Coordinates of C-alpha atoms and ligand atoms in Angstrom, one line a residue:
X29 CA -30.7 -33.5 56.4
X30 CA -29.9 -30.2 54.8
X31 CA -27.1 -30.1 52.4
X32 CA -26.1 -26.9 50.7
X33 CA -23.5 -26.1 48.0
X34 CA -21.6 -23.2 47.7
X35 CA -19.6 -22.2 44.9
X36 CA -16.8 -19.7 44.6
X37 CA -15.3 -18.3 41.3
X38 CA -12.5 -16.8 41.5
X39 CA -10.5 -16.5 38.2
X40 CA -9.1 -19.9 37.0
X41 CA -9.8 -21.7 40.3
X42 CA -13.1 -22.9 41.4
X43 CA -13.5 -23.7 44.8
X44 CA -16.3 -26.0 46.2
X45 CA -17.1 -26.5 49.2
X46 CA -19.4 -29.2 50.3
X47 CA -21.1 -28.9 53.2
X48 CA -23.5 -32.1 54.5
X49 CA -25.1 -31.0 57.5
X50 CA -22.3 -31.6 60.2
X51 CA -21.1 -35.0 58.9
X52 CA -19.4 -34.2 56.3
X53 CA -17.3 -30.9 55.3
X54 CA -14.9 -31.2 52.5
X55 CA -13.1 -28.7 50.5
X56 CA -11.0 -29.7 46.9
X57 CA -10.1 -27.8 44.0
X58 CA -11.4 -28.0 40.5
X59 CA -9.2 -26.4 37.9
X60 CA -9.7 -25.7 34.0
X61 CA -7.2 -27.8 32.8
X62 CA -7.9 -31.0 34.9
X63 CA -8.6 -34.3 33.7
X64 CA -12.6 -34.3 35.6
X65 CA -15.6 -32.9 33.0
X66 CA -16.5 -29.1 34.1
X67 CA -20.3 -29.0 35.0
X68 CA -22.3 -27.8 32.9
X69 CA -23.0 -24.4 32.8
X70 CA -26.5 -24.3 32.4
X71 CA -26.5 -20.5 31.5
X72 CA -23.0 -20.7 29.2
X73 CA -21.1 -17.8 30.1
X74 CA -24.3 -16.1 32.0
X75 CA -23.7 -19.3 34.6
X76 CA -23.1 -18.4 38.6
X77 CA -21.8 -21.0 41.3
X78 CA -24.8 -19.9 43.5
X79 CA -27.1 -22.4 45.1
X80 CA -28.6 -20.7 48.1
X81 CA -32.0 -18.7 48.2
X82 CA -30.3 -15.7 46.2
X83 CA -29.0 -18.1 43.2
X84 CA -32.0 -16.4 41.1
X85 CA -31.2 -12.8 41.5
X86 CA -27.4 -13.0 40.1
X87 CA -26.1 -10.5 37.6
X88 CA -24.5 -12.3 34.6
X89 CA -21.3 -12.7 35.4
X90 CA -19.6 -11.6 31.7
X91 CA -21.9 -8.3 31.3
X92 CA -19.6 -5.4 30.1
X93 CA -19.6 -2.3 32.8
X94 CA -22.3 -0.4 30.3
X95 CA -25.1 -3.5 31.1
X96 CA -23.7 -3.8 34.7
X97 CA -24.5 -1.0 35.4
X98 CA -28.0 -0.7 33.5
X99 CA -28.3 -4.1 35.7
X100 CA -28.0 -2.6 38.5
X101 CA -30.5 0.2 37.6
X102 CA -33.0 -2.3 36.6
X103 CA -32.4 -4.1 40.1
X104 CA -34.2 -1.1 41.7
X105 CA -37.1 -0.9 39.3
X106 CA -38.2 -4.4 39.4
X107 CA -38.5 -4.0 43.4
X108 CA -39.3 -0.3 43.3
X109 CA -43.3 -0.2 45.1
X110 CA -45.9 2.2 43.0
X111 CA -48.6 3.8 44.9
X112 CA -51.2 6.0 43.8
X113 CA -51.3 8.9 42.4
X114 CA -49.9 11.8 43.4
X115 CA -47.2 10.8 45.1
X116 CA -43.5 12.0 45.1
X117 CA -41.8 8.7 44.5
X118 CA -43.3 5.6 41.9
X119 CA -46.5 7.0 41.6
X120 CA -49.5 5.5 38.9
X121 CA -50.3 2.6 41.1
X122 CA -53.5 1.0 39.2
X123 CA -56.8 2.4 39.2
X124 CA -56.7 -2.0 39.4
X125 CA -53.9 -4.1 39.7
X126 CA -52.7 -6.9 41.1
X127 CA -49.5 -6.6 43.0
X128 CA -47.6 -2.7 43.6
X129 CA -43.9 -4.3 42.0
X130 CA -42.5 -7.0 40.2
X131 CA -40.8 -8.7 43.0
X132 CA -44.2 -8.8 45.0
X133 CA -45.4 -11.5 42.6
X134 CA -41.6 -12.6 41.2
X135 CA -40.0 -12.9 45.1
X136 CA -36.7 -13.6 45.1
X137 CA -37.4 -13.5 41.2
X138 CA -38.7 -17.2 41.6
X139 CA -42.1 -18.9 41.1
X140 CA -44.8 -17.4 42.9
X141 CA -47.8 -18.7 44.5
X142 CA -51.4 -19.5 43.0
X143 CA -52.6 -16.5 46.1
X144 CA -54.6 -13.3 45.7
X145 CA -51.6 -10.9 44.6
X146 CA -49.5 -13.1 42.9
X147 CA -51.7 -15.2 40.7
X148 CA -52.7 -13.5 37.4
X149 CA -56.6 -15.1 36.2
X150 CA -57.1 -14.5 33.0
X151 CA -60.4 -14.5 31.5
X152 CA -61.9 -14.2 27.4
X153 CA -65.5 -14.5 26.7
X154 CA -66.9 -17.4 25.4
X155 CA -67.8 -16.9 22.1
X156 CA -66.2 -17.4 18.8
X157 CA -63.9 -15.2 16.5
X158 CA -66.7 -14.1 14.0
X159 CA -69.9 -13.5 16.3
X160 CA -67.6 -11.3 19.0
X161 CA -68.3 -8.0 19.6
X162 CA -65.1 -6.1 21.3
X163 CA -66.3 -4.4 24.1
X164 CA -63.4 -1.8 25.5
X165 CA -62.1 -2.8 29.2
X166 CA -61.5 0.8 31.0
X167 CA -57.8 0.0 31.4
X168 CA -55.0 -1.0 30.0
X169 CA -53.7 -3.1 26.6
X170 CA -55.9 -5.9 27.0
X171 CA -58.5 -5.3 24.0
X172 CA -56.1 -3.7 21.6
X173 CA -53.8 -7.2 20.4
X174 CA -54.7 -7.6 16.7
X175 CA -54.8 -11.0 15.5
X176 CA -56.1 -12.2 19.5
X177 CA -58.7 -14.8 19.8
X178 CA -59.5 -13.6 23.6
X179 CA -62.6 -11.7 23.1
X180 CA -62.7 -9.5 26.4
X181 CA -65.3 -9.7 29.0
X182 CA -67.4 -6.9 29.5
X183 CA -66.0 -4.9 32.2
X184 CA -62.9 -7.2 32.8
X185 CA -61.5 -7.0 30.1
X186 CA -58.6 -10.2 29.4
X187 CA -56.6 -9.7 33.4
X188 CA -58.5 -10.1 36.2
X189 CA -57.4 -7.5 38.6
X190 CA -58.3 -8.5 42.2
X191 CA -57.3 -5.1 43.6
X192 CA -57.5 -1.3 43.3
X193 CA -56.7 2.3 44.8
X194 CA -58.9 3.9 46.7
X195 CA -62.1 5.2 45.1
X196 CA -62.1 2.3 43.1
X197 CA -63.6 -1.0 43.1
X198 CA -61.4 -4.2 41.9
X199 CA -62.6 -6.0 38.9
X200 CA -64.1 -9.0 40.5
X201 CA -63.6 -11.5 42.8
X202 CA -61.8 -15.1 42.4
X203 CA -62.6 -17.8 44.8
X204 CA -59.9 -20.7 44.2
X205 CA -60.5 -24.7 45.7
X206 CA -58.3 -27.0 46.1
X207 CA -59.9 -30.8 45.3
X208 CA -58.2 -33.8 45.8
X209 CA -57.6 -36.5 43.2
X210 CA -55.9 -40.4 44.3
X211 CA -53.8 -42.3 42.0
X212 CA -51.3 -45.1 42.4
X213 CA -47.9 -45.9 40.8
X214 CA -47.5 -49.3 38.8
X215 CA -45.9 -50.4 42.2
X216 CA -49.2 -50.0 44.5
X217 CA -47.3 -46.5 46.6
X218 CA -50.8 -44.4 46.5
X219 CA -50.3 -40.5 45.9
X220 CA -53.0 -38.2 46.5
X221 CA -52.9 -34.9 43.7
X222 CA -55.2 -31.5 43.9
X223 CA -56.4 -29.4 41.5
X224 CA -58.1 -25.9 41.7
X225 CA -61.5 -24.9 40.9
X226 CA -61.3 -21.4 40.0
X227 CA -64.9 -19.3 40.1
X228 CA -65.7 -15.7 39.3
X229 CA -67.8 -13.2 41.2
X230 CA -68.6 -10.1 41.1
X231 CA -68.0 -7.8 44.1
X232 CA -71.8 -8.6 45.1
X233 CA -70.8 -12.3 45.2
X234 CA -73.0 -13.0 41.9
X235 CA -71.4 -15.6 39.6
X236 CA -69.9 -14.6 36.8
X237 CA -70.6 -17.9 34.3
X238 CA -69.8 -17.9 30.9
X239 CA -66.3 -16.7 30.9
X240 CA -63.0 -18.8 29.8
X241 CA -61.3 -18.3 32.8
X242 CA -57.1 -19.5 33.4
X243 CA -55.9 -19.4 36.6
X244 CA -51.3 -18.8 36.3
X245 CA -48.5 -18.5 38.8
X246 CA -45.9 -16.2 38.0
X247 CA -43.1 -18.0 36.5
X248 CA -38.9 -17.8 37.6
X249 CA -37.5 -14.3 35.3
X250 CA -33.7 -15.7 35.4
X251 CA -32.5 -16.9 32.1
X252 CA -35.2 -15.2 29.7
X253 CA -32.6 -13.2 28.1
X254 CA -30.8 -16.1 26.9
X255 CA -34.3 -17.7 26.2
X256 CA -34.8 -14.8 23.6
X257 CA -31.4 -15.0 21.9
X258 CA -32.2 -18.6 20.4
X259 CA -32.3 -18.0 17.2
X260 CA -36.4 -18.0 15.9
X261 CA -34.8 -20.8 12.9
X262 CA -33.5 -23.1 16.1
X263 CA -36.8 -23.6 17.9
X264 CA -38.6 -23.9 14.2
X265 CA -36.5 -26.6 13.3
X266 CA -37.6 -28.5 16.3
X267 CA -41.0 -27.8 16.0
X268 CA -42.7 -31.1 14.3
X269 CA -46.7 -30.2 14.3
X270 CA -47.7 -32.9 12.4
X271 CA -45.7 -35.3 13.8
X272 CA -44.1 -36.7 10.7
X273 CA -41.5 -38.8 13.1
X274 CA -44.1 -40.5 14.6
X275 CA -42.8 -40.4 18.1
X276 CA -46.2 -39.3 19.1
X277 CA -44.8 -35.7 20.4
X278 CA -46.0 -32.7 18.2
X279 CA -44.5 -29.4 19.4
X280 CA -46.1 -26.6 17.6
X281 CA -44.5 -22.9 17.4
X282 CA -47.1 -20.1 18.8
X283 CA -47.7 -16.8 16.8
X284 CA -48.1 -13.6 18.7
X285 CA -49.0 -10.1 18.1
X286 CA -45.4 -8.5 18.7
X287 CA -46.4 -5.0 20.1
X288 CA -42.8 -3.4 20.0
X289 CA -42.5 -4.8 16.5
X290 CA -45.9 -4.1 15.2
X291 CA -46.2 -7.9 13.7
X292 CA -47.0 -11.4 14.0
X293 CA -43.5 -13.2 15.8
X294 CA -42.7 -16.2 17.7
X295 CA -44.1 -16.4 20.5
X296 CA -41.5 -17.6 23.8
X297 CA -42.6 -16.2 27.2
X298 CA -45.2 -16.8 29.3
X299 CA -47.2 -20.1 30.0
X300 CA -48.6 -20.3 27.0
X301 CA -46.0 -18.6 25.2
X302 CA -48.2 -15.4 24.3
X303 CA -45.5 -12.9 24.5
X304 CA -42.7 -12.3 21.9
X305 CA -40.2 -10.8 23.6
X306 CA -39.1 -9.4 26.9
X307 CA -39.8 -5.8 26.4
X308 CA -43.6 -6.2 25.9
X309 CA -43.5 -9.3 29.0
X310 CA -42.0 -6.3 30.9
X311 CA -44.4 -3.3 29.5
X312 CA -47.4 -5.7 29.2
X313 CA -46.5 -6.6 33.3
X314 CA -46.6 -3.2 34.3
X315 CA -49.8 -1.8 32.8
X316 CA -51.5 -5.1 33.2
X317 CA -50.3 -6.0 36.9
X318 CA -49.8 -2.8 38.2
X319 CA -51.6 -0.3 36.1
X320 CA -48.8 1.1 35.3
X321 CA -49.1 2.6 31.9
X322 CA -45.7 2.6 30.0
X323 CA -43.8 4.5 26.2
X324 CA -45.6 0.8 25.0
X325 CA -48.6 0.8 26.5
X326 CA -49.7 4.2 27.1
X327 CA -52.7 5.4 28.9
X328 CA -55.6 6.0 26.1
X329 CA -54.4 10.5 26.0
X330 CA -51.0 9.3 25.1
X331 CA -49.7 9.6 28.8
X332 CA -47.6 7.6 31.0
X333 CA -47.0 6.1 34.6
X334 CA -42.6 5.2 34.0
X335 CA -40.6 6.6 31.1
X336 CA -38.4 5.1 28.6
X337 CA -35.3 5.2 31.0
X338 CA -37.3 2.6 33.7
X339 CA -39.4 0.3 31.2
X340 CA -35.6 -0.4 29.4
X341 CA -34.3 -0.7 32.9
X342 CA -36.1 -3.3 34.5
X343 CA -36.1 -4.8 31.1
X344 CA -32.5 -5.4 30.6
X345 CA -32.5 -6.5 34.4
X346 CA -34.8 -9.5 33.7
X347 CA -32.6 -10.5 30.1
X348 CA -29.5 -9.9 32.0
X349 CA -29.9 -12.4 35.5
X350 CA -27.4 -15.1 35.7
X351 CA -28.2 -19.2 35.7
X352 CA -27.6 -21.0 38.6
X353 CA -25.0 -24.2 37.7
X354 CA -26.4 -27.7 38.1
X355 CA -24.8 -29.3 41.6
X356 CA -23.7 -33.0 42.0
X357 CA -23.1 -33.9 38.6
X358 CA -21.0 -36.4 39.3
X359 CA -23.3 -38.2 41.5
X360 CA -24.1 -41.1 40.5
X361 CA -27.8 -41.1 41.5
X362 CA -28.2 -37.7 39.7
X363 CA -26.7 -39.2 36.9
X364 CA -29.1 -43.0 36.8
X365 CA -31.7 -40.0 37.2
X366 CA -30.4 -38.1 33.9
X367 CA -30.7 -41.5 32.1
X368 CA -33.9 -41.9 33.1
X369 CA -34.7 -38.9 32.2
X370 CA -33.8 -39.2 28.7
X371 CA -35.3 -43.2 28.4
X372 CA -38.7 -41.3 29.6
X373 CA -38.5 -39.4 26.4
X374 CA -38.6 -35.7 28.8
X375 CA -35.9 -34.9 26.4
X376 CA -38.4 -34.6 23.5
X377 CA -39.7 -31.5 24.9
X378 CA -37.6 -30.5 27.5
X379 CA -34.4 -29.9 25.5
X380 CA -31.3 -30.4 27.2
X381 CA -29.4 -28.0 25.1
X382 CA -29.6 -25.5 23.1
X383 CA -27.3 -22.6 21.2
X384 CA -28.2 -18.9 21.2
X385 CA -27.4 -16.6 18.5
X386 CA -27.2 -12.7 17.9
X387 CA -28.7 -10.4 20.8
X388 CA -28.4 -6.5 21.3
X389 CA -26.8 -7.6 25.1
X390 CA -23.4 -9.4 23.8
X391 CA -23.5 -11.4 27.3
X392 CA -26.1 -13.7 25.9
X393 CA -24.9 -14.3 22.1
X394 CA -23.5 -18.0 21.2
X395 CA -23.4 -19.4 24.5
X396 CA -24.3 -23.1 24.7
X397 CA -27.1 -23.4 27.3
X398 CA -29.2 -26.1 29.1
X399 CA -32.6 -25.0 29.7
X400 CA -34.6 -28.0 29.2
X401 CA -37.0 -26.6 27.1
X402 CA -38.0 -26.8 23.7
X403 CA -39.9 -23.1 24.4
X404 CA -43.1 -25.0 22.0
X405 CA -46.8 -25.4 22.5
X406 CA -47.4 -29.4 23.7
X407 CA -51.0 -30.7 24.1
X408 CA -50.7 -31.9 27.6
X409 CA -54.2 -33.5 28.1
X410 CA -57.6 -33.1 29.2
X411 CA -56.5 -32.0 33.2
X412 CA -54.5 -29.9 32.9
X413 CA -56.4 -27.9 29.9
X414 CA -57.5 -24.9 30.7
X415 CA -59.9 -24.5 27.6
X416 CA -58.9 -20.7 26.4
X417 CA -57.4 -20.7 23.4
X418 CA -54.5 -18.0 23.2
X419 CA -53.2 -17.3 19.3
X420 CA -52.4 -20.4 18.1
X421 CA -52.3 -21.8 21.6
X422 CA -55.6 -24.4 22.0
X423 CA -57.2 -25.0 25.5
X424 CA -55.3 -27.8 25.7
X425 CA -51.5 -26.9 24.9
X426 CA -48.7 -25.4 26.9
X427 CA -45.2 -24.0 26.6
X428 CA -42.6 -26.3 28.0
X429 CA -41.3 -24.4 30.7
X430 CA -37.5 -24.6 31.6
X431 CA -36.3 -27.0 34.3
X432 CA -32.8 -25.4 35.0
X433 CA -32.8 -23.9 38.3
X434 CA -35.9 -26.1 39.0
X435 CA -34.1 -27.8 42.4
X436 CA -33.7 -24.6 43.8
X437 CA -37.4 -23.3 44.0
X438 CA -38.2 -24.4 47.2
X439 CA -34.8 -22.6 48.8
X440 CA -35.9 -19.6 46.9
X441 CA -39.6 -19.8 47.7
X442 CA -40.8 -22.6 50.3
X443 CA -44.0 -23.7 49.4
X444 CA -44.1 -22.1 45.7
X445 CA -45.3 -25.1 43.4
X446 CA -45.2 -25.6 39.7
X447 CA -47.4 -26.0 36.4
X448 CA -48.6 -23.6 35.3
X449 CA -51.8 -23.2 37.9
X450 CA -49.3 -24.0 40.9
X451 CA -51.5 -27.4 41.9
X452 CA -48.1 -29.7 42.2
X453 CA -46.4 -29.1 45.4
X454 CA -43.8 -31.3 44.4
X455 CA -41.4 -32.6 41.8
X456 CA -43.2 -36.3 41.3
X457 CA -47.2 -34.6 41.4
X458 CA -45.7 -32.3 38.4
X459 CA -44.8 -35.2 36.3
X460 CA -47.8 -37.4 37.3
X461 CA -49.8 -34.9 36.0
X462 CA -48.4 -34.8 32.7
X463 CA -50.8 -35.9 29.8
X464 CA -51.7 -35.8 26.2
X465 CA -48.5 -35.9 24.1
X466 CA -46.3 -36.1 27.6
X467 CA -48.7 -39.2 28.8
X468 CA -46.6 -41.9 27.4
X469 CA -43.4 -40.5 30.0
X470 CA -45.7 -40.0 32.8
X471 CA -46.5 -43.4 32.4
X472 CA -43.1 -44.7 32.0
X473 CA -42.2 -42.6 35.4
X474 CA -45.4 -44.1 37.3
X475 CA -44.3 -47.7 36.6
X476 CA -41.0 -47.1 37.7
X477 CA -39.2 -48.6 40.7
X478 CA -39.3 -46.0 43.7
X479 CA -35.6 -46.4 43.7
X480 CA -35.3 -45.2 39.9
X481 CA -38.1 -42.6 40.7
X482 CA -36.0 -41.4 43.6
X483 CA -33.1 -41.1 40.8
X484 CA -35.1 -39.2 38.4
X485 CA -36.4 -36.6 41.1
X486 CA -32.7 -36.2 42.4
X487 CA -31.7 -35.3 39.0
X488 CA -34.1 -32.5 38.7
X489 CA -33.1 -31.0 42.1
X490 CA -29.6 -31.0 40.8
X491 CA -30.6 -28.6 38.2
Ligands
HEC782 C1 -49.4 -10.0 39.8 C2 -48.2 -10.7 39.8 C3 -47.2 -10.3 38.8 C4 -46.5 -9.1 38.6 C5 -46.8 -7.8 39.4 C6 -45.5 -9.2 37.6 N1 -45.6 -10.5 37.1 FE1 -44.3 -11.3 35.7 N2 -45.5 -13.0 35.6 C7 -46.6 -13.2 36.4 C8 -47.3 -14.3 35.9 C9 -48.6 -14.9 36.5 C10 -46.6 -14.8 34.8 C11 -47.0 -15.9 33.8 C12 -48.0 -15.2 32.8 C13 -48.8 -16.1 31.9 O1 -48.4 -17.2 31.6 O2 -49.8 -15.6 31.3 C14 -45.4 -13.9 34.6 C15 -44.5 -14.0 33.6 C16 -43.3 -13.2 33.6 C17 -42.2 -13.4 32.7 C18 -42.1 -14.6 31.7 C19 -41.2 -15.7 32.2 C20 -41.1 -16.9 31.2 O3 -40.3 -17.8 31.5 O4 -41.7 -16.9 30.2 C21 -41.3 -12.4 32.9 C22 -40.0 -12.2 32.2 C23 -41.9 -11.5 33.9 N3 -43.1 -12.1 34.3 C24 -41.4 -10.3 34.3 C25 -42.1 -9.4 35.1 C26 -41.6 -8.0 35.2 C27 -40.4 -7.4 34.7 C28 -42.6 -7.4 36.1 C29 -42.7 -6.0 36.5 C30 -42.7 -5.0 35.5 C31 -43.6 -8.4 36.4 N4 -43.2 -9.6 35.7 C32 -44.7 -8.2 37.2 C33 -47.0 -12.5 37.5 C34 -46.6 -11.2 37.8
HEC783 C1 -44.8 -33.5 25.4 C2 -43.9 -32.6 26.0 C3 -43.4 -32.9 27.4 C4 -42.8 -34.1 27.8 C5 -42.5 -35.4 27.0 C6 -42.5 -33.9 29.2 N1 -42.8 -32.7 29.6 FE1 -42.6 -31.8 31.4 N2 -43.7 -30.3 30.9 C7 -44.2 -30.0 29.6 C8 -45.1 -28.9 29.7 C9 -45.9 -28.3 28.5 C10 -45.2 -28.5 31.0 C11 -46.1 -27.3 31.6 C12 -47.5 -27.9 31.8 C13 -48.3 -27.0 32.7 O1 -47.8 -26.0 33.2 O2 -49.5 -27.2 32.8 C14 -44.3 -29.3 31.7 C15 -43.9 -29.2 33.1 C16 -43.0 -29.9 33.8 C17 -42.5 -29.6 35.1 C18 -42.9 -28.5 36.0 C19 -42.1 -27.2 35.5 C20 -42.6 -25.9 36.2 O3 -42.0 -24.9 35.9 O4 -43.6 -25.9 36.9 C21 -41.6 -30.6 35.4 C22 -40.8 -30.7 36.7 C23 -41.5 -31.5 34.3 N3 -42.3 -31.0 33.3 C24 -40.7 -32.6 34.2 C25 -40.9 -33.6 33.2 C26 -40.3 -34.9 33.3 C27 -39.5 -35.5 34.4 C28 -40.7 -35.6 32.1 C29 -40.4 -37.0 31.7 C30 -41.0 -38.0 32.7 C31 -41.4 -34.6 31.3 N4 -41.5 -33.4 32.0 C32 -41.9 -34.9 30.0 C33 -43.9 -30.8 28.5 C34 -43.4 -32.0 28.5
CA784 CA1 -51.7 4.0 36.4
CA785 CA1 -58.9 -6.3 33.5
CA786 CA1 -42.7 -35.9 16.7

């Protein structure tokens, strides 16, 4: 049965309307002063009543008319299509690349999928710190992090880039496998999981071995501005790397090279939280995705693809995208299914609420958000590892992503998947393959009753 929200805002008075297929069609008032909780706004002030396949591409609802507008602007960038050189409009396509625009791989500004043109492989040669031997990649940033402890391969460079103008030939090739992997809950119900072999080639189909190679999908861009206004001392004073509360969950900060900065900083975006701040994730995107050199990463004479005016653009459009609010809060399945949540100790990492602080964008400065993340470094087990180190990120840890606006990625995308390789189609396959530090909540999910596993998944897919 298809059941769809929508939300209207209109001043003091919030409308919902509650449509259930053709069964059911209500339609009651909420007001601010009434004696039922408000839902939470998972994005603070930044929050939009939106739950259909546009709720990720929402302005923030309180942005002065200055970052409206600049909003706006940034809109056009993020979907504007480069092509190659010369050309009157977007030109500086590649040479290599892997998708023409930002919303080829971020569609709809949601997850993407683990395909040829939206994936991003990234690769470091296997060797350690002291015997490596930098070898320049042809293009873009990739060799020149300080600090980085992802020696490039010869000719590749750190980015894989599967495609290129023409004239040129694309880095290499990727061939990706699905394999299949059975399980069973503590009840008996069997479930069946997959996982992808990822192998290199080069354009004459020879193997490319010795190479650390991590296969991501690109992640949902709504929310990261808020994400980046939590103050560096909040997420610090979560962090607890030697576990001295014994609760068996570590969460340790990363440390990045902070290219607009020109220091170590906390690292926050990304799947392994390599990237500081939203600036370089945007500058880094377009010279490493679409070859497009930028004012930060310039082309090796000093010149670039997009000015200052675009780079700060699409920028400020990616900090500035509204949160979708949670739905059926007051149900009471969703909320057995936030208890569970909680008893399963998913709060430990995925933080249910957090405070930002000061940001340049005054939208996104002391709001109270829920983003169910703890934006740390977990070790999450031997299979999901994919072995390449990343700063102080081992082979084996990853960055709690955030779960708000997780029940809408399949209205957004259908089919899109999550972790950080895409192999869970669903909800339950992403928590069953939780491990390491998380393995003691995957198990406490895998011996529930279907009927309290039921709970828990319809509590994420009201977020
Ligand atoms: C080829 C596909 C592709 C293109 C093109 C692309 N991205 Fe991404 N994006 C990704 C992938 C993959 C990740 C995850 C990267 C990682 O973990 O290493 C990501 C991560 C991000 C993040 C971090 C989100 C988070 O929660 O940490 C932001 C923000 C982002 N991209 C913005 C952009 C912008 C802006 C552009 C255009 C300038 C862009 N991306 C172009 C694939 C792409
Ligand atoms: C030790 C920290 C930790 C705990 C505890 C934990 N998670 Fe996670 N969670 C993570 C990390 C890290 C990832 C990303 C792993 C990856 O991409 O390989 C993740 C990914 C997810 C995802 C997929 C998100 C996405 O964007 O693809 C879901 C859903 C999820 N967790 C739900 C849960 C639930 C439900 C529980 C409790 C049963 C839980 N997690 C417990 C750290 C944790
Ligand atoms: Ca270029
Ligand atoms: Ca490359
Ligand atoms: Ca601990």
């Amino acid at each position: 049965m298809v059941l769809s929200l929508f939300w209207h805002r209109y001043r003091r008075v919030r409308i919902l309307m509650l449509v259930m297929g053709s069964l059911l069609a209500g339609c009651f008032l909420v007001s601010h002063s009434g004696s039922q909780p408000l839902p939470p706004r998972a994005g603070g002030e930044t929050t939009v009543w939106n739950r259909t396949s546009t709720a990720y591409e929402q302005p923030a609802p309180n942005l002065s008319p200055g970052w409206a507008r600049l909003h706006a602007m940034g809109d056009i960038t993020f979907e504007a299509r480069f092509v190659a050189a010369p050309a009157p409009v977007n030109p500086g396509l590649g040479p290599v690349f892997n998708n023409n625009s930002c919303a080829g791989c971020h569609l709809k500004n949601g997850r993407g999928l683990a395909e040829k043109g939206q994936r991003v492989v990234r690769v470091s040669q296997l060797q350690s710190l002291e015997e490596r031997d930098p070898v320049p990649s042809p293009w873009g940033w990739e060799v020149m992090a300080p600090n980085s402890n992802t020696p490039p391969v010869p000719g590749i460079g750190t980015q894989v880039q599967e495609k290129a103008i023409r004239g040129y030939r694309p880095e290499a090739k990727v061939e990706l496998t699905w394999r299949e992997l059975k399980g069973h809950y503590g009840d008996g119900t069997t479930y069946s999981l997959r996982f992808p072999e990822v192998n290199l080639y080069t354009l004459e189909s020879q193997s490319i071995d010795n190479v650390l190679l991590s296969l991501r999908i690109p992640q949902p861009v709504f929310g990261v501005g808020l994400l980046e206004a939590i103050p560096e001392a909040e997420l610090l004073h979560q962090a607890d790397p030697e576990d001295v509360n014994q609760d068996g969950i570590s969460g340790r900060p990363n440390f990045v090279w902070d290219a607009v900065h020109q220091k170590i900083s906390l690292g926050r975006f990304g799947w392994k939280a390599n990237t500081p701040n939203l600036e370089q994730q945007t500058a880094a995107a377009y010279v490493n995705d679409m070859g497009v050199t930028n004012p930060l990463f310039p082309a090796a004479d000093g010149s670039h693809d997009i000015d200052e005016a675009t780079l700060r653009a699409t920028t400020v459009y990616v900090q500035t995208l509204a949160v979708p609010a949670r739905t059926l809060w007051r149900d009471p399945t969703v909320q057995q299914g936030e208890k569970l949540f909680a008893q399963a100790q998913c709060t430990a990492c995925h933080l249910p609420q957090l405070r930002t602080g000061s940001h340049e964008i005054a939208a996104l400065q002391n709001q109270i958000i829920h983003p169910y993340t703890d934006l740390l470094l977990h070790d999450m087990g031997e299979e999901l590892a994919d072995h390449r180190p990343d700063f102080a990120a081992t082979g084996k840890e990853w960055r709690t992503p955030p779960l708000w606006g997780i029940g809408l990625s399949q209205t957004v995308l259908p089919y899109s998947g999550y972790l950080h390789d895409g192999r869970a189609r669903n909800l339950e396959e992403a928590i069953l393959w939780h491990g390491g530090e998380a393995e003691r909540s995957r198990e406490a999910f895998r011996n529930m009753t279907a009927e309290e596993r039921e709970a828990l998944i319809y509590f994420l897919r009201s977020l």
